[in-house]
Coordinates of C-alpha atoms in Angstrom, one line a residue:
M1 CA -26.0 35.5 -12.1
I2 CA -26.7 31.8 -10.8
K3 CA -28.4 30.7 -7.5
L4 CA -27.3 27.0 -6.3
L5 CA -29.2 25.3 -4.0
N6 CA -27.3 26.1 -1.2
G7 CA -28.0 29.9 -1.1
M8 CA -24.5 30.8 -2.9
V9 CA -24.4 33.1 -5.6
F10 CA -22.1 33.6 -8.7
S11 CA -21.7 35.6 -11.9
G12 CA -19.3 35.6 -14.6
R13 CA -17.4 32.8 -15.2
Q14 CA -18.2 31.7 -11.3
A15 CA -21.5 30.7 -13.1
V16 CA -20.5 28.9 -15.6
Y17 CA -18.8 26.4 -13.3
A18 CA -21.5 26.4 -10.8
G19 CA -24.7 26.3 -13.2
A20 CA -22.3 22.4 -14.1
V21 CA -22.0 21.9 -10.7
A22 CA -26.3 22.3 -10.4
L23 CA -26.0 20.1 -13.4
A24 CA -24.4 17.5 -12.0
V25 CA -27.0 17.6 -8.7
T26 CA -29.7 16.6 -11.4
L27 CA -27.8 13.4 -12.3
G28 CA -27.7 10.1 -10.5
S29 CA -31.7 11.3 -8.2
G30 CA -33.5 9.5 -10.4
P31 CA -34.2 7.5 -13.2
A32 CA -33.1 9.3 -16.9
M33 CA -35.8 10.8 -19.1
A34 CA -35.0 10.9 -22.5
Q35 CA -33.2 14.2 -23.9
D36 CA -31.4 13.6 -20.1
R37 CA -27.4 14.5 -20.8
V38 CA -25.1 11.9 -19.3
G39 CA -22.4 13.5 -20.2
D40 CA -19.3 11.8 -21.8
F41 CA -17.8 8.6 -19.8
A42 CA -15.3 6.0 -20.6
L43 CA -14.7 2.3 -19.1
L44 CA -13.7 -0.9 -19.9
D45 CA -15.3 -4.4 -20.9
Q46 CA -14.9 -7.9 -20.2
D47 CA -11.6 -8.3 -22.1
G48 CA -9.8 -4.9 -20.7
K49 CA -10.7 -2.8 -24.2
F50 CA -11.1 1.0 -23.5
H51 CA -14.6 2.6 -24.8
H52 CA -15.0 6.7 -24.6
M53 CA -18.0 7.5 -25.9
A54 CA -16.3 10.9 -28.0
W55 CA -14.8 8.3 -29.9
Y56 CA -17.7 6.9 -31.2
D57 CA -19.0 10.8 -32.5
N58 CA -18.8 9.7 -35.9
N59 CA -21.6 7.3 -35.3
K60 CA -25.4 8.4 -35.6
A61 CA -25.9 6.1 -31.7
V62 CA -25.0 3.9 -29.6
A63 CA -27.3 1.7 -27.9
F64 CA -26.9 -0.2 -25.0
L65 CA -29.1 -3.3 -23.0
V66 CA -28.2 -3.4 -20.0
Q67 CA -27.0 -6.8 -18.6
A68 CA -26.0 -8.8 -15.6
S69 CA -25.0 -12.2 -15.6
N70 CA -27.2 -15.2 -15.2
D71 CA -30.5 -13.0 -15.6
A72 CA -33.6 -14.2 -16.9
A73 CA -34.4 -10.3 -18.2
T74 CA -30.6 -9.7 -20.2
Q75 CA -31.3 -13.3 -21.7
E76 CA -35.1 -12.7 -22.6
S77 CA -33.9 -9.4 -24.9
L78 CA -30.4 -10.7 -25.7
A79 CA -32.2 -12.1 -29.2
S80 CA -33.9 -8.7 -30.3
F81 CA -31.1 -7.0 -29.5
N82 CA -28.5 -9.2 -31.3
A83 CA -31.1 -9.3 -34.0
L84 CA -31.3 -5.2 -34.3
K85 CA -27.5 -5.3 -34.2
E86 CA -27.2 -7.4 -37.4
Q87 CA -29.5 -4.9 -39.1
Y88 CA -28.1 -1.6 -38.2
A89 CA -24.9 -2.1 -36.9
S90 CA -23.9 -0.6 -40.6
Q91 CA -26.5 1.8 -40.5
N92 CA -23.6 3.7 -38.2
I93 CA -25.3 2.7 -34.7
V94 CA -22.9 1.1 -32.3
F95 CA -24.4 -1.9 -30.1
M96 CA -22.6 -2.6 -26.7
M97 CA -23.9 -3.8 -23.2
I98 CA -23.6 -2.5 -19.7
N99 CA -23.4 -4.4 -16.9
P100 CA -24.4 -1.9 -14.4
L101 CA -23.6 -3.9 -11.1
G102 CA -19.4 -4.0 -11.4
E103 CA -19.4 -7.5 -11.4
A104 CA -16.1 -9.8 -11.4
R105 CA -14.6 -9.5 -15.3
A106 CA -13.9 -12.9 -14.9
T107 CA -17.7 -13.8 -14.7
V108 CA -19.4 -11.1 -16.9
K109 CA -16.5 -12.7 -19.6
A110 CA -17.8 -15.9 -18.8
D111 CA -21.2 -15.1 -18.8
A112 CA -21.1 -13.8 -22.4
E113 CA -19.2 -16.8 -23.7
R114 CA -22.3 -19.1 -22.6
L115 CA -24.4 -16.8 -24.4
G116 CA -22.4 -16.4 -27.5
V117 CA -22.4 -12.9 -27.4
D118 CA -19.6 -10.9 -29.0
I119 CA -20.5 -7.6 -28.2
P120 CA -18.4 -5.5 -25.8
V121 CA -19.5 -5.7 -22.1
L122 CA -18.4 -2.3 -20.4
I123 CA -18.5 -3.1 -16.7
D124 CA -19.6 -0.7 -14.4
D125 CA -16.7 -1.0 -11.9
A126 CA -18.2 2.2 -9.5
Q127 CA -22.0 2.1 -10.5
V128 CA -21.7 6.3 -11.3
I129 CA -21.8 6.0 -15.2
S130 CA -25.1 3.6 -14.7
E131 CA -26.4 5.9 -12.2
A132 CA -26.1 8.7 -14.3
M133 CA -28.2 7.4 -17.6
G134 CA -30.4 6.2 -14.7
I135 CA -30.2 2.3 -15.2
D136 CA -32.9 1.2 -12.7
K137 CA -33.5 -2.6 -14.0
T138 CA -31.6 -4.5 -16.3
G139 CA -33.1 -6.6 -20.3
E140 CA -33.8 -3.0 -20.6
A141 CA -32.5 -1.1 -23.5
F142 CA -30.5 2.7 -24.2
V143 CA -29.9 5.0 -27.0
Y144 CA -27.4 7.5 -26.3
D145 CA -26.6 10.0 -28.4
P146 CA -22.2 10.4 -28.2
K147 CA -22.1 13.8 -29.5
S148 CA -25.1 15.3 -27.3
F149 CA -24.0 12.7 -24.8
R150 CA -27.7 12.0 -23.8
V151 CA -30.1 9.6 -23.6
I152 CA -32.3 9.6 -26.2
Y153 CA -34.2 6.2 -25.9
R154 CA -35.1 4.1 -23.4
G155 CA -37.3 1.1 -22.9
P156 CA -37.4 -2.6 -24.5
A157 CA -35.6 -3.9 -26.1
D158 CA -38.4 -5.2 -28.6
Q159 CA -39.9 -3.1 -31.4
S160 CA -39.9 0.0 -29.5
L161 CA -36.0 -0.2 -29.9
A162 CA -36.7 -0.7 -33.7
D163 CA -38.1 2.2 -34.7
A164 CA -36.2 4.2 -32.3
L165 CA -33.1 3.2 -34.6
A166 CA -35.2 3.5 -37.5
A167 CA -35.8 7.2 -36.4
V168 CA -32.3 7.7 -35.9
V169 CA -30.7 6.8 -38.6
A170 CA -33.2 8.7 -41.0
D171 CA -32.7 11.6 -38.4
E172 CA -36.1 12.2 -37.1
A173 CA -37.3 12.3 -34.0
I174 CA -38.3 9.3 -31.4
A175 CA -41.8 9.1 -31.1
N176 CA -41.6 7.1 -28.3
A177 CA -38.5 8.0 -26.5
V178 CA -39.5 6.1 -22.9
V179 CA -41.3 3.3 -22.7
A180 CA -41.7 0.6 -19.7
T181 CA -39.5 -2.4 -19.0
Q182 CA -39.5 -5.2 -17.1
G183 CA -36.3 -6.0 -15.6
T184 CA -34.8 -7.5 -12.8
P185 CA -34.2 -4.5 -10.3
V186 CA -30.8 -2.8 -10.1
S187 CA -30.0 -1.1 -7.0
Y188 CA -26.9 1.4 -6.0
Q189 CA -26.4 0.2 -3.0
A190 CA -22.8 2.8 -2.3
H191 CA -25.3 5.4 -3.3
E192 CA -27.6 4.8 -0.8
Q193 CA -25.2 4.5 2.2
L194 CA -23.9 7.7 0.9
A195 CA -26.1 9.3 0.9
Q196 CA -27.5 8.1 4.2
A197 CA -24.1 9.1 6.0
G198 CA -23.2 11.9 3.8
V199 CA -19.9 12.7 2.5
S200 CA -17.4 14.6 3.9
Y201 CA -15.1 17.3 2.4
S202 CA -12.3 17.6 5.2
K203 CA -12.0 13.3 5.4
D204 CA -13.5 11.7 2.4
V205 CA -12.8 14.2 -0.2
A206 CA -9.9 16.4 0.6
P207 CA -7.1 13.2 1.1
V208 CA -8.3 11.4 -2.3
L209 CA -7.5 15.0 -4.0
A210 CA -4.2 15.2 -2.3
E211 CA -3.2 12.1 -2.3
N212 CA -3.8 11.4 -6.6
C213 CA -4.3 15.2 -7.6
A214 CA -2.6 17.8 -6.1
T215 CA 1.1 16.7 -6.5
C216 CA 0.7 18.4 -10.3
H217 CA -2.1 20.5 -9.2
R218 CA -0.7 22.6 -6.8
D219 CA 1.3 26.1 -7.4
G220 CA 4.5 25.8 -9.4
G221 CA 3.5 22.0 -10.7
I222 CA 2.8 21.3 -14.2
A223 CA -1.1 20.8 -13.8
P224 CA -2.7 24.5 -15.6
F225 CA -4.2 24.7 -11.8
A226 CA -4.2 24.7 -8.4
L227 CA -6.4 22.8 -6.3
N228 CA -4.6 24.3 -2.9
S229 CA -8.0 24.9 -1.2
H230 CA -11.8 23.8 -0.7
A231 CA -12.7 26.9 -2.9
M232 CA -10.8 25.9 -5.8
A233 CA -11.7 22.0 -5.5
Q234 CA -15.5 23.3 -5.8
G235 CA -15.3 25.9 -8.7
W236 CA -13.0 23.4 -10.5
S237 CA -15.7 20.6 -9.7
P238 CA -17.5 20.4 -13.1
M239 CA -14.1 19.7 -15.0
I240 CA -13.1 17.2 -11.6
R241 CA -16.7 15.1 -12.4
E242 CA -16.0 14.8 -16.1
V243 CA -12.1 14.0 -16.1
L244 CA -13.5 11.1 -13.7
M245 CA -16.1 9.9 -15.5
T246 CA -14.0 9.6 -19.0
K247 CA -10.8 8.1 -17.1
R248 CA -9.2 11.0 -18.2
M249 CA -7.6 11.7 -14.8
P250 CA -5.8 10.8 -12.7
P251 CA -3.3 10.4 -15.9
G252 CA -1.3 7.5 -16.9
Q253 CA -4.0 4.9 -15.9
I254 CA -3.7 1.3 -16.3
D255 CA -6.3 -1.5 -16.4
P256 CA -7.1 -1.7 -12.2
H257 CA -7.8 -5.8 -12.7
I258 CA -4.7 -6.5 -14.1
G259 CA -1.4 -6.9 -11.8
E260 CA -1.0 -5.0 -8.4
F261 CA 1.0 -1.7 -9.7
R262 CA 2.6 0.4 -7.0
N263 CA 1.7 3.3 -9.8
H264 CA -0.9 2.4 -11.2
Y265 CA -2.4 5.9 -10.9
T266 CA -6.0 4.7 -10.4
L267 CA -9.0 5.9 -8.1
T268 CA -11.4 2.9 -6.0
P269 CA -14.9 2.7 -6.8
D270 CA -15.3 3.8 -3.3
E271 CA -13.2 6.9 -4.1
Q272 CA -14.8 7.5 -6.9
Q273 CA -18.3 7.5 -5.7
K274 CA -17.5 9.9 -2.9
V275 CA -16.0 12.3 -4.6
L276 CA -18.8 12.3 -7.3
H277 CA -21.5 12.5 -4.7
W278 CA -19.5 15.7 -3.4
I279 CA -19.4 16.9 -6.5
A280 CA -23.1 16.4 -7.0
T281 CA -25.0 17.3 -3.6
G282 CA -22.9 20.8 -4.3
S283 CA -19.2 20.5 -2.9
E284 CA -19.6 21.3 0.0
K285 CA -17.0 22.0 3.1
D286 CA -17.3 20.7 6.2
G287 CA -15.6 21.4 9.5
D288 CA -13.2 24.3 10.6
S289 CA -10.0 23.4 8.5
D290 CA -8.9 22.7 5.3
P291 CA -6.6 20.2 4.4
L292 CA -5.8 20.9 0.8
A293 CA -5.1 24.3 2.1
E294 CA -3.0 22.8 4.9
L295 CA -0.7 20.8 2.3
T296 CA 2.9 21.7 2.1
W297 CA 5.3 21.0 -0.5
S298 CA 8.9 20.6 -0.5
Q299 CA 10.9 23.2 -2.3
E300 CA 14.1 21.2 -3.3
K301 CA 14.9 21.1 -6.6
W302 CA 16.2 16.8 -5.7
A303 CA 14.1 14.5 -5.0
F304 CA 16.7 12.6 -2.4
G305 CA 18.5 15.9 -1.1
E306 CA 22.5 17.2 -2.8
P307 CA 22.9 14.3 -4.9
D308 CA 26.6 13.0 -4.9
L309 CA 27.1 13.4 -8.5
I310 CA 25.4 16.0 -10.6
I311 CA 25.6 16.0 -14.8
K312 CA 25.0 19.3 -16.3
V313 CA 23.9 18.5 -19.9
P314 CA 25.2 21.6 -22.1
P315 CA 22.5 24.3 -22.4
Q316 CA 20.7 23.9 -25.5
S317 CA 19.3 26.2 -27.3
V318 CA 15.7 25.7 -28.8
P319 CA 13.9 27.9 -31.3
A320 CA 11.2 29.5 -31.7
T321 CA 9.6 27.2 -34.7
G322 CA 10.4 24.6 -37.0
V323 CA 11.1 20.4 -36.6
L324 CA 14.2 20.0 -34.4
P325 CA 16.4 17.0 -35.5
Y326 CA 17.1 14.7 -32.2
R327 CA 20.2 16.2 -30.8
D328 CA 23.5 13.3 -29.3
V329 CA 25.8 15.5 -26.8
V330 CA 28.7 13.1 -24.7
V331 CA 29.1 14.9 -21.4
P332 CA 31.8 13.3 -19.4
L333 CA 31.2 12.3 -16.1
E334 CA 33.3 15.1 -14.5
G335 CA 34.0 14.7 -10.2
L336 CA 33.3 10.7 -10.3
E337 CA 37.2 9.9 -9.3
T338 CA 36.3 6.0 -8.4
D339 CA 33.6 2.9 -9.7
R340 CA 30.8 3.4 -8.1
W341 CA 27.4 1.5 -7.1
V342 CA 24.4 4.2 -7.9
R343 CA 21.2 3.9 -5.8
A344 CA 18.9 6.5 -7.7
S345 CA 19.2 8.8 -10.6
Q346 CA 16.9 11.8 -11.3
Y347 CA 16.4 13.8 -14.3
V348 CA 15.9 17.4 -13.9
P349 CA 14.5 19.3 -17.1
G350 CA 16.1 23.3 -17.3
D351 CA 12.3 23.4 -19.7
R352 CA 9.8 21.1 -19.3
T353 CA 7.8 22.6 -22.3
V354 CA 10.3 21.4 -24.6
L355 CA 12.2 18.5 -24.2
H356 CA 9.9 15.1 -24.9
H357 CA 12.0 12.6 -24.2
T358 CA 15.8 11.6 -23.7
L359 CA 17.5 8.0 -24.1
N360 CA 20.6 7.8 -22.8
A361 CA 23.7 5.2 -23.2
F362 CA 27.0 5.2 -21.7
I363 CA 30.3 5.1 -23.3
V364 CA 33.0 3.2 -20.8
P365 CA 36.6 3.3 -20.6
G366 CA 38.4 0.5 -22.8
E367 CA 35.3 -0.6 -24.1
R368 CA 33.4 0.0 -27.3
P369 CA 30.4 2.7 -27.4
S370 CA 26.8 0.8 -27.4
Q371 CA 25.5 0.7 -30.7
G372 CA 22.6 2.7 -29.9
L373 CA 21.0 4.7 -27.5
I374 CA 17.9 2.6 -26.4
T375 CA 18.5 0.9 -22.8
R376 CA 19.1 -2.9 -23.4
F377 CA 21.3 -4.6 -20.5
S378 CA 24.2 -6.4 -22.3
N379 CA 26.3 -6.0 -19.3
P380 CA 24.6 -6.9 -15.9
D381 CA 26.7 -4.7 -13.4
Q382 CA 26.3 -1.3 -15.4
A383 CA 24.5 1.3 -13.9
Y384 CA 20.9 2.8 -14.8
I385 CA 20.7 6.3 -15.0
T386 CA 16.5 7.1 -16.0
P387 CA 16.0 8.9 -18.6
Y388 CA 13.5 12.0 -19.2
I389 CA 10.2 10.7 -19.7
P390 CA 7.3 13.4 -19.3
G391 CA 5.7 12.5 -16.0
A392 CA 8.2 9.9 -14.8
D393 CA 9.1 9.7 -10.9
P394 CA 13.1 9.9 -10.2
H395 CA 14.3 6.3 -10.3
V396 CA 15.3 4.7 -7.1
E397 CA 16.8 1.0 -7.4
E398 CA 15.1 -1.8 -4.8
P399 CA 16.9 -2.3 -1.6
N400 CA 20.8 -4.0 -2.3
T401 CA 20.0 -2.8 -6.1
G402 CA 22.3 -1.4 -7.9
G403 CA 24.8 -1.3 -11.2
L404 CA 28.3 0.2 -11.2
L405 CA 29.5 3.7 -12.7
K406 CA 32.8 3.2 -13.9
A407 CA 35.4 6.5 -13.2
G408 CA 36.2 7.9 -16.2
T409 CA 32.5 7.0 -18.2
S410 CA 31.1 9.9 -20.6
L411 CA 27.1 9.6 -20.8
A412 CA 25.7 10.2 -24.3
L413 CA 22.6 11.4 -24.7
N414 CA 20.0 11.5 -27.0
L415 CA 17.5 15.1 -27.0
H416 CA 14.7 15.4 -28.3
Y417 CA 12.7 18.7 -28.2
T418 CA 9.6 20.8 -29.9
T419 CA 9.1 23.9 -30.4
T420 CA 6.6 25.9 -28.6
G421 CA 6.5 29.3 -30.4
R422 CA 9.2 30.7 -27.7
E423 CA 12.6 30.9 -28.2
T424 CA 14.4 29.1 -24.6
V425 CA 17.3 27.5 -23.4
D426 CA 17.5 24.4 -21.9
E427 CA 19.8 23.7 -19.2
S428 CA 18.7 20.1 -17.5
E429 CA 20.9 18.5 -15.1
I430 CA 21.2 14.9 -13.5
G431 CA 21.4 13.7 -10.0
V432 CA 23.0 10.5 -8.9
W433 CA 23.4 9.1 -5.7
F434 CA 25.5 6.2 -4.7
Y435 CA 25.6 3.6 -2.1
P436 CA 28.1 4.2 0.5
E437 CA 31.8 3.3 -0.9
D438 CA 31.8 0.4 1.6
Q439 CA 28.5 -1.0 0.9
I440 CA 28.0 -3.0 -2.5
P441 CA 24.9 -4.2 -3.6
T442 CA 24.5 -7.8 -4.6
E443 CA 21.6 -7.7 -6.8
R444 CA 21.3 -6.4 -10.6
R445 CA 18.4 -4.6 -12.5
L446 CA 18.2 -6.3 -16.0
G447 CA 15.9 -5.8 -19.1
D448 CA 15.2 -5.7 -22.2
C449 CA 13.2 -3.9 -24.7
A450 CA 10.3 -5.6 -27.5
C451 CA 10.5 -3.1 -29.5
I452 CA 10.4 -2.8 -33.6
F453 CA 12.6 -0.9 -35.7
T454 CA 12.4 -0.6 -39.1
P455 CA 13.8 -3.5 -40.4
T456 CA 10.6 -5.4 -39.2
W457 CA 8.5 -2.1 -38.6
T458 CA 5.5 -2.4 -40.7
D459 CA 3.8 0.5 -41.5
I460 CA 0.3 1.8 -40.2
P461 CA -2.5 1.9 -43.2
A462 CA -4.3 5.4 -43.9
Y463 CA -7.1 5.6 -41.6
D464 CA -6.6 2.3 -39.6
P465 CA -8.1 2.7 -35.8
D466 CA -6.5 -0.3 -34.2
F467 CA -3.7 -1.5 -36.5
E468 CA -1.5 -3.6 -34.2
Q469 CA 2.2 -4.4 -33.7
T470 CA 4.1 -7.5 -32.0
A471 CA 7.3 -7.7 -30.5
E472 CA 8.6 -10.0 -27.3
V473 CA 11.3 -10.5 -25.0
L474 CA 12.4 -13.6 -23.8
I475 CA 14.2 -13.8 -20.3
T476 CA 16.6 -17.0 -20.9
T477 CA 17.0 -17.5 -16.8
D478 CA 14.4 -17.3 -13.6
A479 CA 13.3 -14.1 -13.2
E480 CA 11.8 -11.8 -11.1
I481 CA 9.8 -9.3 -13.2
M482 CA 9.2 -5.8 -11.4
A483 CA 8.3 -2.8 -14.1
F484 CA 7.4 -1.9 -17.5
T485 CA 7.5 1.1 -19.6
P486 CA 5.9 1.9 -22.9
H487 CA 6.5 4.2 -25.7
M488 CA 4.3 4.8 -28.8
H489 CA 3.7 8.4 -30.9
F490 CA 0.6 10.3 -30.9
R491 CA -1.1 7.4 -32.6
G492 CA -0.5 5.1 -29.8
K493 CA -3.9 3.8 -27.9
R494 CA -3.3 0.8 -26.0
M495 CA -0.2 -1.9 -25.1
E496 CA -0.7 -4.7 -23.1
F497 CA 2.2 -7.3 -21.9
D498 CA 1.6 -11.1 -22.0
A499 CA 3.9 -13.9 -20.5
H500 CA 3.8 -16.8 -22.2
Y501 CA 5.3 -19.5 -20.2
P502 CA 7.3 -23.0 -20.9
D503 CA 4.2 -24.7 -20.2
G504 CA 2.5 -23.3 -22.8
T505 CA 0.2 -20.9 -20.7
V506 CA -0.2 -17.3 -21.1
E507 CA -0.9 -14.6 -18.0
R508 CA -1.6 -11.2 -19.0
L509 CA 0.9 -8.8 -16.9
L510 CA -0.2 -5.1 -18.0
N511 CA -2.9 -3.7 -20.0
I512 CA -2.6 -0.1 -20.4
A513 CA -5.7 0.1 -21.8
Q514 CA -5.5 4.0 -23.0
Y515 CA -2.5 4.5 -24.3
N516 CA -1.3 8.2 -23.9
Y517 CA 1.3 9.8 -25.3
N518 CA 1.4 12.8 -23.2
W519 CA 2.2 10.5 -19.8
Q520 CA 4.6 7.4 -20.5
M521 CA 5.4 5.9 -17.4
E522 CA 7.6 3.4 -15.5
Y523 CA 4.6 1.0 -14.1
Q524 CA 5.9 -1.0 -11.1
L525 CA 5.5 -4.2 -9.5
V526 CA 4.4 -4.0 -5.8
E527 CA 5.8 -7.1 -5.9
P528 CA 8.3 -8.5 -8.2
K529 CA 6.7 -11.4 -10.8
F530 CA 8.4 -14.6 -11.0
V531 CA 8.5 -16.0 -14.3
P532 CA 11.0 -18.9 -15.3
A533 CA 13.3 -19.7 -17.8
G534 CA 12.3 -19.9 -21.6
T535 CA 9.4 -17.4 -20.9
R536 CA 8.7 -15.1 -23.3
V537 CA 7.1 -11.8 -22.5
V538 CA 4.7 -10.7 -25.7
V539 CA 4.0 -6.8 -26.1
T540 CA 1.5 -5.7 -28.1
G541 CA 0.8 -2.1 -29.3
A542 CA -2.7 -1.1 -31.6
F543 CA -2.5 2.6 -33.2
D544 CA -5.6 4.8 -34.1
N545 CA -4.7 6.5 -37.3
S546 CA -8.6 7.4 -37.7
E547 CA -9.9 11.0 -37.6
Q548 CA -11.4 9.4 -34.1
N549 CA -8.2 10.0 -32.6
K550 CA -7.8 14.2 -31.8
A551 CA -3.9 14.3 -31.5
N552 CA -3.6 12.2 -35.3
P553 CA -1.9 14.9 -37.1
D554 CA -2.4 13.1 -40.3
P555 CA -5.1 10.0 -40.7
S556 CA -4.8 10.0 -44.4
R557 CA -0.8 9.4 -44.2
V558 CA 0.6 5.9 -44.4
V559 CA 2.9 6.3 -41.3
P560 CA 6.2 5.0 -40.9
W561 CA 9.1 4.2 -37.8
G562 CA 10.4 7.6 -37.3
Q563 CA 12.2 9.7 -35.0
Q564 CA 9.4 12.0 -34.9
S565 CA 6.0 12.6 -33.1
W566 CA 4.2 12.7 -36.0
D567 CA 5.7 9.4 -37.0
E568 CA 5.7 6.4 -34.8
M569 CA 7.6 3.9 -32.6
F570 CA 6.9 0.7 -31.0
F571 CA 8.9 0.3 -27.4
G572 CA 8.3 -2.3 -24.6
Q573 CA 10.5 -2.2 -22.5
V574 CA 10.4 -4.8 -19.4
Y575 CA 12.8 -5.2 -16.2
W576 CA 13.9 -7.6 -14.1
K577 CA 16.8 -9.3 -11.7
E578 CA 17.2 -12.7 -12.1
V579 CA 17.1 -15.4 -10.1
K580 CA 20.1 -16.7 -8.2
T581 CA 20.5 -20.4 -7.4
G582 CA 23.8 -20.1 -5.2
E583 CA 25.7 -18.1 -7.4
E584 CA 27.3 -15.4 -6.8
V585 CA 26.8 -11.9 -8.8
S586 CA 30.2 -10.1 -10.2
V587 CA 31.1 -7.3 -8.2
N588 CA 33.6 -6.0 -10.3

């Protein structure tokens, strides 16, 4: 049994959660001493690369130098820190810097380049990691254990740090784990303001959870538990803290510094600070109402009302065990008596636990079938019907945009199932919504895939933690890019989309810094991005075939291209609209 500061008493499993809450209260309350448990965390560096501390748990320690741009204390400590890096980097010590001020990435990057630094600088945008570590000055060094998630040394980056690293390498206790240091003070104004004003569950925290979590974490949702009340949010608050600190949730997060997307799946620094401060102060409830308990969710299957056309996929029996080859199914579009312009579509899986993903193509009367089921737009007037991708939303065309679905068409589906230990039958349906018959959209959604297939695929070497491959799409007309979709398998690590313009300049359009096979989203720009004719969208994907990749089926294997999840794929889908200059769009 455990009693919290607010007098609440818990036992059993609740005591475990409550104990974690009590531990969270101590974090951020003052400078961290040696052996303080910070917890696992993840941050992006000055180049947008993702660094998750648990990934480094095959090393002895991670050494950090607290950095600020144009800072004298940082510069004074840098030479000795770099010298120790040269000495200990080959002895399983990882060297990084951390910017606790959340400075602009361009500023940090420019300062690192000015100083000739080739060390990752982790930028703590929300200041929550730095606060948990107890950082209170620049130029100070920290040694962090990526197995226990504890600070095991803090002090100057001089002989004291050298002695600490020598002890770590020798598996010995650090004699002087805390050494006084001089440096530029680091303040946490957001924390101070929140501590003074307080954080309201009903006004500050519940709206963030409702907007970013409750859609999946609800009764009947795809998440394993429901955040449908204050009691549930409080009970799960240690887990909420952990997934925010490691950027594991919300799912499908992208680099928030690159582009503006409707579905970026990230919390702002202000939102992170409020939620974590609320957890650290006991996750208390205020007011008479509970916004999470008052949320209501539609029980309707279809997102936009009853579809104009429902495509019923023939029932697919899925055995309890075994490896299943991809299935090809052709479904005539019965009920489509006249040509119609498609406005929206939705794939409703019959059993989402076994349906991994689908691809599709049209078989149009009088035309040769497509030579594959990858989404390519050889006919700009052809309709688009969304495939099934885990975590994807129903597809809605932009205003005045759509494609034609011709009467007599059949939909060719490529279905990928995985077994779960339970025999089942998947009876999926696809809903299609049309424009009114007298309304013809004049804009077209186009696109192509920067894909790698077997002729140009390079097998991924065994144990390689960061193997890159590259493909590209050439946009031959002036266009407005609208969205991107990545696809890799278990070893997928990151994917970047870069526009190489005809004038030789390069602009990053999307950075998926932490690719997750379970969440393959279509990332939609808030505003279309104009690119001139001749722009190449170069897509770079990296694969983690190391033992540190916990999802890796077999790091010792040289990985080929293949349809099954333990093999690999590389798709970098790009969607755009052609910018017309006085031309008319075909409507037939």
